[in-house]
Short mmCIF file of C-alpha atoms in Angstrom, two decimals:
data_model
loop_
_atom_site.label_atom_id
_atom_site.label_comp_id
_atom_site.label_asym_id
_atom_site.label_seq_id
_atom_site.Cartn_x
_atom_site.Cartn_y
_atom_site.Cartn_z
CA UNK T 109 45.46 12.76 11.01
CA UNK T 110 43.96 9.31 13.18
CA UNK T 111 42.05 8.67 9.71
CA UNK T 112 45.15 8.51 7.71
CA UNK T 113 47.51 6.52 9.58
CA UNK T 114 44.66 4.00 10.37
CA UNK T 115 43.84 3.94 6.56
CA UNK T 116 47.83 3.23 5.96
CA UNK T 117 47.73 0.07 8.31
CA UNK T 118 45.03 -1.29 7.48
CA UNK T 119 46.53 -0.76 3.05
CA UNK T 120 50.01 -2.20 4.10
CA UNK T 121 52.01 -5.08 5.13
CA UNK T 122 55.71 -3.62 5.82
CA UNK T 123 56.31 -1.60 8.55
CA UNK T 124 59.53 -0.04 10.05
CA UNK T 125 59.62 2.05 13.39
CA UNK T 126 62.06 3.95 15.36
CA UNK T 127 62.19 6.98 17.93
CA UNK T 128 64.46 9.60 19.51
CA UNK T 129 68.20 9.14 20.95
CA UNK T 130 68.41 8.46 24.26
CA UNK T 131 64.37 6.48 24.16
CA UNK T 132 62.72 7.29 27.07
CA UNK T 133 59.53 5.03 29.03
CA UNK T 134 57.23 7.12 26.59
CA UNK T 135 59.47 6.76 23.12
CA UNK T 136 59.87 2.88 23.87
CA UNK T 137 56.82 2.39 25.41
CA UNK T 138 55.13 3.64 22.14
CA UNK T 139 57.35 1.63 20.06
CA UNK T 140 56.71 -0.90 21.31
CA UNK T 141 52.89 -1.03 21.55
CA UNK T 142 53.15 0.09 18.16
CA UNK T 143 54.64 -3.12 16.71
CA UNK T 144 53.67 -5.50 18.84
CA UNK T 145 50.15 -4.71 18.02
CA UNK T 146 50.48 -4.72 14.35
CA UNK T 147 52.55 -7.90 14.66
CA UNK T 148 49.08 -9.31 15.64
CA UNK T 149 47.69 -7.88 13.00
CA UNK T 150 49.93 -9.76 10.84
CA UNK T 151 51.92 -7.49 9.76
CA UNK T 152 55.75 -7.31 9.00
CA UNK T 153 57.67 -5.13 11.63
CA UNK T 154 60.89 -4.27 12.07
CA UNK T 155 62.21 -1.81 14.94
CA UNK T 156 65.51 -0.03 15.12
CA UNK T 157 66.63 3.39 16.98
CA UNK T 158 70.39 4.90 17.33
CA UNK T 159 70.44 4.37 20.70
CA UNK T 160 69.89 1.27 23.08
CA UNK T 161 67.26 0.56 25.40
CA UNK T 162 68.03 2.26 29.01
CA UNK T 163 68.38 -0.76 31.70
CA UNK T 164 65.60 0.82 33.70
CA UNK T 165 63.19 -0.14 30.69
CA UNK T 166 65.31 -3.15 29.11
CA UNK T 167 62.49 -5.66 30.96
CA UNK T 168 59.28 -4.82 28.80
CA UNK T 169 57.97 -6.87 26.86
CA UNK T 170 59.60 -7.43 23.31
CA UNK T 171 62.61 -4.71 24.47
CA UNK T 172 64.60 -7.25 23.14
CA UNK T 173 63.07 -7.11 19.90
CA UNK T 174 64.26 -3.40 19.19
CA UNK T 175 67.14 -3.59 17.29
CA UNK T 176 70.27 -0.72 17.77
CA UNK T 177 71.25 0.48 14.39
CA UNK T 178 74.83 -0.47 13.58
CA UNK T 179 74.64 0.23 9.53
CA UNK T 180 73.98 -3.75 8.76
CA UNK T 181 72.56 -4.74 5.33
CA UNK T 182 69.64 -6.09 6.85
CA UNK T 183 68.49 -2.85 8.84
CA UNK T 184 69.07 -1.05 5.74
CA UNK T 185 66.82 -3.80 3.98
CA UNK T 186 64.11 -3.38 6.25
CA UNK T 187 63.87 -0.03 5.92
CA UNK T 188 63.80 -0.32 1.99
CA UNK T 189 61.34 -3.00 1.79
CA UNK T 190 59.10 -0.98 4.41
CA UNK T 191 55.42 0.55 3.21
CA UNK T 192 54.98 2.84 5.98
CA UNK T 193 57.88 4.33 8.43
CA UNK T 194 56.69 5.69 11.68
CA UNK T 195 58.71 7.94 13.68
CA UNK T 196 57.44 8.07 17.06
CA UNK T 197 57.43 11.11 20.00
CA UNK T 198 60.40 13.36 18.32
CA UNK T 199 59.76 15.63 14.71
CA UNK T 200 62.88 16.37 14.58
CA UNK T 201 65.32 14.47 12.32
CA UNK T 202 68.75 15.17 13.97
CA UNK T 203 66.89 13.60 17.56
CA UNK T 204 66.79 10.40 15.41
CA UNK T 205 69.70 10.52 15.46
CA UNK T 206 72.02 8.03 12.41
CA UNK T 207 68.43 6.44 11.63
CA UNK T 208 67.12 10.38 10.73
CA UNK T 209 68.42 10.98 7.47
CA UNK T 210 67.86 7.20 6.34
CA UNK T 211 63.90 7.53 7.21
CA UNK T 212 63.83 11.04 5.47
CA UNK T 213 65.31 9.94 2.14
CA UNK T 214 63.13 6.20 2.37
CA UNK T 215 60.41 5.84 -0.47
CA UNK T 216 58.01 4.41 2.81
CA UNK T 217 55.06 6.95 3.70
CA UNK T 218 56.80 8.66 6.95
CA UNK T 219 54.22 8.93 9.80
CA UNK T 220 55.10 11.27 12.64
CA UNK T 221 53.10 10.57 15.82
CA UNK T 222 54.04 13.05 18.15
CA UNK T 223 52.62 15.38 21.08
CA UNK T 224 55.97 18.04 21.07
CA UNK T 225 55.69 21.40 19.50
CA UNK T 226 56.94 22.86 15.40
CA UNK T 227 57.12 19.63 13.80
CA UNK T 228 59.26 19.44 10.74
CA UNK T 229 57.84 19.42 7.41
CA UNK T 230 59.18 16.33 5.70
CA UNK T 231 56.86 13.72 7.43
CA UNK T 232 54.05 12.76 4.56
CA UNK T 233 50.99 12.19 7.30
CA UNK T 234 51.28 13.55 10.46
CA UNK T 235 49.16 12.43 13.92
CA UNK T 236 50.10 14.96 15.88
CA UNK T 237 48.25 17.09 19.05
CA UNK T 238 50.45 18.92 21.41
CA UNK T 239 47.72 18.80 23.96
CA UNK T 240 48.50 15.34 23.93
CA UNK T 241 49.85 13.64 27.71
CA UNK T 242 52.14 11.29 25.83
CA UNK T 243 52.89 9.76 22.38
CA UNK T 244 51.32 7.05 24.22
CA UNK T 245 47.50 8.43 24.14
CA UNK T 246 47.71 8.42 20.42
CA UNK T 247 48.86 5.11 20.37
CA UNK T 248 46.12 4.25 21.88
CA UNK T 249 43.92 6.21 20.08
CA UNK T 250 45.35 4.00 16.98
CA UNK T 251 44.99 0.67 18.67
CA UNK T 252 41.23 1.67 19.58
CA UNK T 253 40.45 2.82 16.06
CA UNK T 254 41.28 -0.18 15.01
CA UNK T 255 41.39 -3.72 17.13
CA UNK T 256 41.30 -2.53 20.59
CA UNK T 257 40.37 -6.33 21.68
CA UNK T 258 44.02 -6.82 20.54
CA UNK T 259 45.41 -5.27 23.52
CA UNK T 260 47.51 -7.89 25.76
CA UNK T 261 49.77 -7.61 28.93
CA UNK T 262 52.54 -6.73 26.74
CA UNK T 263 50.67 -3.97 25.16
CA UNK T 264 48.90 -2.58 27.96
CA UNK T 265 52.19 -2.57 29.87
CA UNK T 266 53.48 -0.81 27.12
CA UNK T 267 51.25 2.15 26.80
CA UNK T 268 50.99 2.22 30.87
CA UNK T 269 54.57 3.11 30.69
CA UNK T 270 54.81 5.43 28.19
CA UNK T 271 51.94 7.21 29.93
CA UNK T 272 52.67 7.49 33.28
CA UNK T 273 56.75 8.20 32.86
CA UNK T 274 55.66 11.25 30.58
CA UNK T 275 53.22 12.37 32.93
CA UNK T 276 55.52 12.65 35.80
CA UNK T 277 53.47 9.71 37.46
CA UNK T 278 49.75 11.52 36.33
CA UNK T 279 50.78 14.59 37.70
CA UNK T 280 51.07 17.06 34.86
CA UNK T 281 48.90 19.68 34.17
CA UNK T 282 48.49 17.49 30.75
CA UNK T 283 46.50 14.99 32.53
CA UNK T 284 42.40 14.80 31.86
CA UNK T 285 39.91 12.89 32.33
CA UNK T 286 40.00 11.54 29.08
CA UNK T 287 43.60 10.29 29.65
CA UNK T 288 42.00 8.47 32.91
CA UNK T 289 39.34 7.00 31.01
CA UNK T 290 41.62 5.38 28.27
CA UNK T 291 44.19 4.45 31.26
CA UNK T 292 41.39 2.79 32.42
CA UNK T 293 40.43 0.81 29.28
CA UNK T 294 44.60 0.11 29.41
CA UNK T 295 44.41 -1.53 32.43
CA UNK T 296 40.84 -3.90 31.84
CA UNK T 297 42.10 -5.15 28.72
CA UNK T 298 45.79 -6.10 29.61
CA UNK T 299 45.05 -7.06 33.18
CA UNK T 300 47.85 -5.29 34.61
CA UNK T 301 47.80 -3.64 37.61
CA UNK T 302 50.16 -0.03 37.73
CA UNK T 303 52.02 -0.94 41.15
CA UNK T 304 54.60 -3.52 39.84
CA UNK T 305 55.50 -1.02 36.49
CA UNK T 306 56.37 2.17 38.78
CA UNK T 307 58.22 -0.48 40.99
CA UNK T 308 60.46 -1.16 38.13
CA UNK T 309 61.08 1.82 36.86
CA UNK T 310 61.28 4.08 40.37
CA UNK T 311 62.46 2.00 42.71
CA UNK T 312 64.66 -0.48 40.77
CA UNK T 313 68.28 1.37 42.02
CA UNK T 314 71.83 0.50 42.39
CA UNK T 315 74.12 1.10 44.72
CA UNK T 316 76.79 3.52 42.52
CA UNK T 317 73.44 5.08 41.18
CA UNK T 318 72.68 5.88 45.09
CA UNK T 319 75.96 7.29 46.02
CA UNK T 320 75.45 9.48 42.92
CA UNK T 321 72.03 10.52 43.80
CA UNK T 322 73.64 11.42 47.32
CA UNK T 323 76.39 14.21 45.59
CA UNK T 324 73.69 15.27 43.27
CA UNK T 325 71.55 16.44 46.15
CA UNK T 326 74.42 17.71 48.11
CA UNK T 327 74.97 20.08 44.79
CA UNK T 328 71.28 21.36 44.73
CA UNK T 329 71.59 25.14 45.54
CA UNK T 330 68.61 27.50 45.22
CA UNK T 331 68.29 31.20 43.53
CA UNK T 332 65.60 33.75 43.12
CA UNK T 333 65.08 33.55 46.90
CA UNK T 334 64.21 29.69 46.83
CA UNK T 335 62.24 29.77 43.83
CA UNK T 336 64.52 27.62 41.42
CA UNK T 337 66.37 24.92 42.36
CA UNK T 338 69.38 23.29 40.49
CA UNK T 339 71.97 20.99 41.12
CA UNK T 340 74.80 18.89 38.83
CA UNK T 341 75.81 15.45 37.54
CA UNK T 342 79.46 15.95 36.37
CA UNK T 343 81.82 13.34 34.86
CA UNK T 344 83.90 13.25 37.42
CA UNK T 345 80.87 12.15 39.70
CA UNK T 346 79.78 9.33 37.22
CA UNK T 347 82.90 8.12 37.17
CA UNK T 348 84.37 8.41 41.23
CA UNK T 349 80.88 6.71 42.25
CA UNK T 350 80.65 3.86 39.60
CA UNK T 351 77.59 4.79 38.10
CA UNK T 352 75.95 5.31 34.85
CA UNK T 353 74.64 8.30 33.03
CA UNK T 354 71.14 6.07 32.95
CA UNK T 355 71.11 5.88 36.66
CA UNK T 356 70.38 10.23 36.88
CA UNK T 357 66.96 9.27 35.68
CA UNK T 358 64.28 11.13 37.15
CA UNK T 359 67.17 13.07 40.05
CA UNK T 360 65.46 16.78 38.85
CA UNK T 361 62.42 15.49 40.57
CA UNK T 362 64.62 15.65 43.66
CA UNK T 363 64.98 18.91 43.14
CA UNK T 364 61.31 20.24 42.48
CA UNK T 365 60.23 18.44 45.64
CA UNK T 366 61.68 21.20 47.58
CA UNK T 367 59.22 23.09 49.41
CA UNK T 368 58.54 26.66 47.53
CA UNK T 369 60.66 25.34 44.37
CA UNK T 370 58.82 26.50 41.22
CA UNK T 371 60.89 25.17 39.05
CA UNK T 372 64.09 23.07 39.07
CA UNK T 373 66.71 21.95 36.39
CA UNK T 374 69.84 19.45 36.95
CA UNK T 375 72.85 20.24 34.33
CA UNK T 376 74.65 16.93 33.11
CA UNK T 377 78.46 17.55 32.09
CA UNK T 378 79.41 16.50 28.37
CA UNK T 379 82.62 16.87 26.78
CA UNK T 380 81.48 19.97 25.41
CA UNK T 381 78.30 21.85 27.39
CA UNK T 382 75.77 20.28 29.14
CA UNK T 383 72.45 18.83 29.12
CA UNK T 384 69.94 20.61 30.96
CA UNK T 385 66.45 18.95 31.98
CA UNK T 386 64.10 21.35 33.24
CA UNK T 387 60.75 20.66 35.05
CA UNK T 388 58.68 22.88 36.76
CA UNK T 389 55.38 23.07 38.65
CA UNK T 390 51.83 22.85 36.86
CA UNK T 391 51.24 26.41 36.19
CA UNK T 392 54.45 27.38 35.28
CA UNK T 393 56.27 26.83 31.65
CA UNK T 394 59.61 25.86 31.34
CA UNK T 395 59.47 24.92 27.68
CA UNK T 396 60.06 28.46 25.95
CA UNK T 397 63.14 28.70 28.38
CA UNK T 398 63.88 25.61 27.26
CA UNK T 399 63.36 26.73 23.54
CA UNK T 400 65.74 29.71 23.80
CA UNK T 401 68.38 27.77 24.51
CA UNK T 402 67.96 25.24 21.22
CA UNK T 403 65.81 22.83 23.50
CA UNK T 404 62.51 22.40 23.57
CA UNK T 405 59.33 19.97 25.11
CA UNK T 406 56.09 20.41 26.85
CA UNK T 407 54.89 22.81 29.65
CA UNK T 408 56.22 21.31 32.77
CA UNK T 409 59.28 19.47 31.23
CA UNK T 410 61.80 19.79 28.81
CA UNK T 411 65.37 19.71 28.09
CA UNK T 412 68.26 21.38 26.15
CA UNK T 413 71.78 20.87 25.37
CA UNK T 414 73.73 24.20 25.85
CA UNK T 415 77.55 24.55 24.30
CA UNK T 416 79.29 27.17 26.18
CA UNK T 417 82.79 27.83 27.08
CA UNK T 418 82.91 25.88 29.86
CA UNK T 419 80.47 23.94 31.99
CA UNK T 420 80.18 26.73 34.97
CA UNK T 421 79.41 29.19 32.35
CA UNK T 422 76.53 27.34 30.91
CA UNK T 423 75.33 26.96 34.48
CA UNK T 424 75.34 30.79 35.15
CA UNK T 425 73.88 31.94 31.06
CA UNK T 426 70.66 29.29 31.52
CA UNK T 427 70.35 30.11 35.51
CA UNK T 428 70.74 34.21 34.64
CA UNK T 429 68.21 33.99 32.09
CA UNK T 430 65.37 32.06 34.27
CA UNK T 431 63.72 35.65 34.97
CA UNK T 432 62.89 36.02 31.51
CA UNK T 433 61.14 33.45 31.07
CA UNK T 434 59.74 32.40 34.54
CA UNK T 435 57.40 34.96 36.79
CA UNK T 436 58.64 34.67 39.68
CA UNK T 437 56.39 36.09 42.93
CA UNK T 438 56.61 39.58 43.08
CA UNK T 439 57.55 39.36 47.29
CA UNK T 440 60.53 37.30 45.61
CA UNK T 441 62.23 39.70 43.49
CA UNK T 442 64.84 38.11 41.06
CA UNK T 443 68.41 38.22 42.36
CA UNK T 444 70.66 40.38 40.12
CA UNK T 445 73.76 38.47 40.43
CA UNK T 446 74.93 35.08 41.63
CA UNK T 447 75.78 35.08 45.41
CA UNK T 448 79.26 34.94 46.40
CA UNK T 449 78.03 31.27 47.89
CA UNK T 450 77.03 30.32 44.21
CA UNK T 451 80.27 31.91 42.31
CA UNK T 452 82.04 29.58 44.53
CA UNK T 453 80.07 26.33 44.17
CA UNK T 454 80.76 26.83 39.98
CA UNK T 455 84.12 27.12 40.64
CA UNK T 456 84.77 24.39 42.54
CA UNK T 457 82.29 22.08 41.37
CA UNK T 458 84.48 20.15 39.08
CA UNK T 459 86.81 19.74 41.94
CA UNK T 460 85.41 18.87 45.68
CA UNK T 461 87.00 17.32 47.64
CA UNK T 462 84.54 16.17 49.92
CA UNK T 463 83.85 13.43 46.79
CA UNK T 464 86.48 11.22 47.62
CA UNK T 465 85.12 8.14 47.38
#
């Protein structure tokens, strides 16, 4: 566990790290606390995921030192020549994405450092505790085993954002005092103060990313007698507002804020399903739900991507199958079927009018 993978950096020189497609604030965040601290160590690092750096986290420090894999001889070099490989806040080798199978079959010691749940096997040390807020705490936990005096503005800034976007903002049920403490310790050491990082990452929003958050919220309809709430981001609304699939970022809050929403999921459109994020309130799990549906992730958030026939009927399978997983008040008895209201909304979804632009 901690003992290991502080034993392995402080044995070797060479280190390669990477994390899960589509990084979010606590996948980059780690990363890149990670390697900037054990550049100052002295250590050889080298950074590379499958995926680039969203623009809502492209100003961190050293973001530009995380490399995109493109197959190059010298990102298959680094990996090579690399003692130790750390995989951060995914155990899963297909959420690596190209990178996955190239880590697996490297003669480095993997190290998984992760807080999600059934971890695959191949990893040769893992640092893993589900109870875990973020990937972030054990980050942290690694710096402070070792140099914690090493801890700058870059990486406090780091591990501040990786902490509070995985914790919903320190709102999850995830959250202890412990987390506080060593939040705390964060802050002192890096002199940073937490107002300008929300800033940027919350409040930082563009005008086509606006318009879409508008027709997203006009979509939000609500089932099991106000209970769950869901809404949509389709391709066609990406595309007729100018925005990016980056710029839906944290909309299924939206959609828990309602008053007597338990729990609330936004669908994206792919080419061939959708991706569903789910989030819920602190007492209730959405991850099994999640699970069922070849998802997964922690209590109070998690995702899935769902292949179905079409998008509608994805909707209406994950929506229909909320009841099974989600106890809903007994004075709210589950509906039985979709309302006539609802079996019109996924049929015309794809095709309002009232989007012109």
């Amino acid at each position: 566990m901690l003992d290991d993978v502080l034993a392995l950096i402080r044995e070797h020189d060479r280190f390669f790290i990477t994390t899960h497609l589509g990084p979010d604030g606590d996948a980059v965040g780690s990363q890149l606390a990670l390697g900037r601290f054990l550049k100052k160590m002295g250590k050889s690092v080298a950074m590379v995921n499958a995926d680039e750096v969203d623009y809502n986290l492209d100003w961190m420090p050293g973001a530009g030192d995380i490399a995109v894999f493109d197959g190059s001889l010298g990102q298959h070099e680094a990996l090579a020549e690399a003692e130790v490989a750390f995989v951060l806040d995914t155990n899963d080798e297909e959420r690596i994405g190209k990178v996955g199978s190239l880590v697996r079959d490297a003669t480095a010691t993997t190290v998984l450092v992760d807080h999600h749940l059934e971890p695959e096997h191949w990893f040769d040390v893992f640092f893993v505790r589900e109870e875990a807020a973020a990937t972030g705490e054990l980050v942290y936990e690694i710096i402070d085993g070792l140099a914690p005096d090493l801890i700058d503005e870059g990486i406090a800034t780091a591990l501040y954002t990786a902490i509070m976007t995985d914790t919903g903002s320190f709102r999850y049920s995830s959250v202890t005092p412990a987390l506080h403490r060593s939040v705390a310790d964060i802050l002192e050491r890096g002199g940073i103060g937490p107002a300008p990082i929300h800033e940027t990452i919350y409040d930082r929003k563009s005008m086509p990313g606006l318009r879409l958050l508008g027709r997203m919220l006009n979509r939000i309809r609500l089932r099991y007698n106000g209970q769950l709430g869901y809404s949509v981001v389709t391709q066609r609304m990406v595309e007729d507002t100018g925005a990016s699939w980056d710029d839906k970022q944290g909309f299924v809050n939206y959609v828990l804020s309602i008053e007597d929403v338990k729990t609330a999921l936004l669908f994206s459109e792919t080419d061939d399903g959708a991706k569903i994020s789910f989030r819920s309130e602190a007492d209730v799990r959405v991850d099994q739900w999640a699970r069922h549906f070849g998802g997964g992730g922690h209590r109070n958030a998690a995702g899935a991507y769902v292949k179905r026939p079409t998008f509608e009927k994805t909707i209406e399978t994950v929506i229909d199958a909320a009841s099974d997983y989600i106890a809903f008040d007994a004075r709210h008895a589950p509906d039985d079927d979709l309302s006539p209201e609802d079996q019109s909304y996924l049929e015309t979804l794809l095709d309002d009018p009232s989007d012109s632009p």
